[in-house]
């Protein structure tokens, strides 16, 4: 095979008593985004993720925002990670590894990714402000945690320096976006094989 002949798309639904979520992704998109979670700052972050990863992302979420935004943000992380995992299929031909240093004004964040099939998050990020609007900023660790678990990726995010909490959070999303873009990109020298000496990256073996 010298050309990709399959689509990398998926559609996921996740319904619990806390959240009802529908996610559609196209890994080979152009960064088109339509996200409505009822949490504008979080929608802004997903928009950044889509724009810079070039993954088309469509998210509809009805969450229990009358409690707070915790379940909504955590569960969208899970559903989006799952959608990406499904769309990646057997991970044939992907580049697999990537890293990005992402500056944003005064702050610098590094994200390293291995699309390994083994879920893991390292989160070395301190967020100086406890809240942004009415969002507890500690929830963003939970977003990346649930995303890494359901996407089955090894994800290391470190804020090297920075002061502004909005910048720090946004740099985490953008650095992951660019790392994802590169890691899910197809390696045209290696389209026929899964980039693992083990022969599988599904995480099932
Ligand atoms: Mn912003």
Coordinates of C-alpha atoms and ligand atoms in Angstrom, one line a residue:
X1 CA 0.0 0.0 0.0
X2 CA 1.4 3.4 -0.9
X3 CA -1.7 5.4 -0.2
X4 CA -4.0 5.7 2.7
X5 CA -7.3 4.1 1.7
X6 CA -9.2 4.3 4.9
X7 CA -11.0 7.0 6.8
X8 CA -9.8 8.0 10.3
X9 CA -13.2 9.1 11.8
X10 CA -15.3 8.1 14.7
X11 CA -18.5 8.9 16.5
X12 CA -18.9 8.3 20.3
X13 CA -21.8 8.6 22.6
X14 CA -21.5 8.5 26.4
X15 CA -24.5 8.8 28.6
X16 CA -24.5 8.7 32.4
X17 CA -26.6 10.3 35.1
X18 CA -24.1 13.2 35.2
X19 CA -23.4 13.9 31.5
X20 CA -24.8 13.1 28.0
X21 CA -22.1 13.5 25.4
X22 CA -21.8 13.0 21.7
X23 CA -18.4 13.4 20.0
X24 CA -17.4 13.1 16.4
X25 CA -13.8 13.4 15.2
X26 CA -12.0 13.3 11.9
X27 CA -8.3 12.9 12.4
X28 CA -7.5 14.0 8.9
X29 CA -9.6 17.1 9.0
X30 CA -8.7 20.8 8.8
X31 CA -9.3 21.9 12.4
X32 CA -13.0 22.5 12.1
X33 CA -14.6 22.7 15.5
X34 CA -18.1 22.8 16.8
X35 CA -18.2 22.4 20.6
X36 CA -20.9 23.3 23.0
X37 CA -20.5 22.1 26.6
X38 CA -22.1 25.0 28.4
X39 CA -18.7 26.1 29.7
X40 CA -17.4 28.8 27.4
X41 CA -13.7 28.8 28.7
X42 CA -13.6 25.0 28.1
X43 CA -15.2 25.3 24.7
X44 CA -12.4 27.9 23.9
X45 CA -9.8 25.2 24.9
X46 CA -11.3 22.5 22.8
X47 CA -11.4 25.0 19.9
X48 CA -7.6 25.5 20.4
X49 CA -7.1 21.7 20.5
X50 CA -9.0 21.3 17.2
X51 CA -7.4 24.2 15.4
X52 CA -3.8 23.2 16.2
X53 CA -4.2 19.5 15.8
X54 CA -6.2 19.8 12.6
X55 CA -8.6 17.3 14.0
X56 CA -12.2 18.1 13.2
X57 CA -14.0 17.9 16.5
X58 CA -17.7 18.1 17.1
X59 CA -18.9 17.9 20.7
X60 CA -22.4 18.2 22.2
X61 CA -22.5 17.9 26.0
X62 CA -25.3 18.3 28.4
X63 CA -23.8 18.1 31.9
X64 CA -24.9 18.7 35.5
X65 CA -23.6 22.3 35.5
X66 CA -26.0 23.1 38.3
X67 CA -23.5 21.2 40.5
X68 CA -20.3 22.6 38.9
X69 CA -18.3 22.0 35.7
X70 CA -16.3 19.1 37.1
X71 CA -18.2 16.2 35.5
X72 CA -18.7 18.0 32.2
X73 CA -14.9 18.7 31.7
X74 CA -13.7 15.3 33.0
X75 CA -16.3 13.3 30.9
X76 CA -15.7 15.3 27.7
X77 CA -12.0 14.4 28.2
X78 CA -12.9 10.8 28.4
X79 CA -15.3 10.8 25.4
X80 CA -12.9 12.8 23.2
X81 CA -10.0 10.5 24.1
X82 CA -12.1 7.5 23.3
X83 CA -13.2 9.0 19.9
X84 CA -9.6 9.5 19.0
X85 CA -8.6 6.0 20.1
X86 CA -11.4 4.5 18.0
X87 CA -10.5 6.7 14.9
X88 CA -6.8 5.6 15.2
X89 CA -7.8 2.0 14.7
X90 CA -4.8 -0.3 14.6
X91 CA -2.5 2.8 14.4
X92 CA -0.9 1.5 11.2
X93 CA 1.5 4.0 9.6
X94 CA 1.4 6.6 12.4
X95 CA 4.5 8.5 13.5
X96 CA 3.6 7.6 17.1
X97 CA 5.9 9.9 19.1
X98 CA 6.1 13.6 19.3
X99 CA 7.0 16.5 21.5
X100 CA 6.3 20.3 21.5
X101 CA 7.6 23.3 23.3
X102 CA 4.8 25.9 23.3
X103 CA 5.5 29.5 24.3
X104 CA 2.6 31.7 25.1
X105 CA 3.7 35.2 26.2
X106 CA 5.5 34.8 29.5
X107 CA 4.9 31.0 29.7
X108 CA 6.5 27.9 28.3
X109 CA 4.9 24.4 28.3
X110 CA 6.3 21.1 27.0
X111 CA 4.1 18.2 25.9
X112 CA 5.5 14.8 25.0
X113 CA 3.3 12.1 23.5
X114 CA 3.6 8.4 22.8
X115 CA 0.5 6.9 21.1
X116 CA 1.5 3.7 23.0
X117 CA -1.7 1.9 23.9
X118 CA -0.6 2.4 27.5
X119 CA -2.5 5.1 29.3
X120 CA -0.3 7.3 31.5
X121 CA -0.3 11.0 32.5
X122 CA 2.6 12.9 34.0
X123 CA 1.2 16.4 35.0
X124 CA 3.9 18.8 36.2
X125 CA 1.7 21.9 36.0
X126 CA 1.1 24.4 38.8
X127 CA -1.9 26.7 38.3
X128 CA -1.6 29.9 40.4
X129 CA -5.3 30.8 40.3
X130 CA -7.7 28.4 41.9
X131 CA -10.6 29.5 39.7
X132 CA -11.1 31.0 36.2
X133 CA -14.6 32.5 36.1
X134 CA -16.5 29.8 38.1
X135 CA -14.3 26.9 37.0
X136 CA -12.1 25.3 39.6
X137 CA -8.8 25.1 37.7
X138 CA -7.7 21.8 39.3
X139 CA -10.3 20.1 37.0
X140 CA -7.9 20.5 34.0
X141 CA -5.6 17.9 35.4
X142 CA -8.6 15.6 35.5
X143 CA -9.4 16.5 31.8
X144 CA -5.9 15.4 30.7
X145 CA -6.0 12.3 33.0
X146 CA -9.3 11.0 31.6
X147 CA -8.2 11.9 28.0
X148 CA -5.0 10.0 28.3
X149 CA -6.8 7.0 29.8
X150 CA -9.4 6.6 27.1
X151 CA -7.1 7.6 24.3
X152 CA -4.6 5.1 25.6
X153 CA -1.7 7.4 25.2
X154 CA 1.4 8.3 27.3
X155 CA 1.1 12.0 27.9
X156 CA 3.6 14.1 29.7
X157 CA 2.8 17.8 30.2
X158 CA 5.1 20.2 32.0
X159 CA 4.7 23.9 32.5
X160 CA 8.4 25.0 32.6
X161 CA 7.5 28.6 33.6
X162 CA 4.6 31.0 33.5
X163 CA 2.5 33.2 35.7
X164 CA -0.9 33.7 34.0
X165 CA -3.3 30.8 34.7
X166 CA -5.2 31.3 31.4
X167 CA -2.0 31.2 29.5
X168 CA -0.7 28.1 31.3
X169 CA -3.9 26.1 30.7
X170 CA -4.1 27.2 27.1
X171 CA -0.5 26.3 26.5
X172 CA -1.2 22.8 27.8
X173 CA -4.0 22.4 25.2
X174 CA -2.0 23.9 22.4
X175 CA 1.1 21.9 23.1
X176 CA -0.9 18.7 23.2
X177 CA -2.7 19.7 20.0
X178 CA 0.6 20.1 18.1
X179 CA 2.1 17.0 19.5
X180 CA -1.0 15.0 18.6
X181 CA -1.0 16.4 15.1
X182 CA 2.5 15.2 14.6
X183 CA 2.1 11.9 16.4
X184 CA -1.0 10.8 14.5
X185 CA 0.4 12.0 11.2
X186 CA 1.1 9.2 8.7
X187 CA 4.7 8.3 8.0
X188 CA 4.6 7.7 4.2
X189 CA 7.8 5.5 4.5
X190 CA 6.0 3.2 6.8
X191 CA 2.3 3.1 5.9
X192 CA 2.0 -0.7 5.9
X193 CA 3.2 -1.3 9.5
X194 CA 2.4 -0.5 13.1
X195 CA 5.4 1.4 14.6
X196 CA 6.2 -1.1 17.3
X197 CA 8.6 -4.1 17.4
X198 CA 5.9 -5.8 19.4
X199 CA 3.6 -5.5 16.4
X200 CA 0.6 -3.9 18.2
X201 CA -0.2 -0.6 19.9
X202 CA -3.8 -1.3 20.8
X203 CA -3.0 -1.8 24.4
X204 CA -5.0 -5.1 24.4
X205 CA -2.0 -7.4 24.5
Ligands
LIG1 MN1 -7.2 32.3 25.4

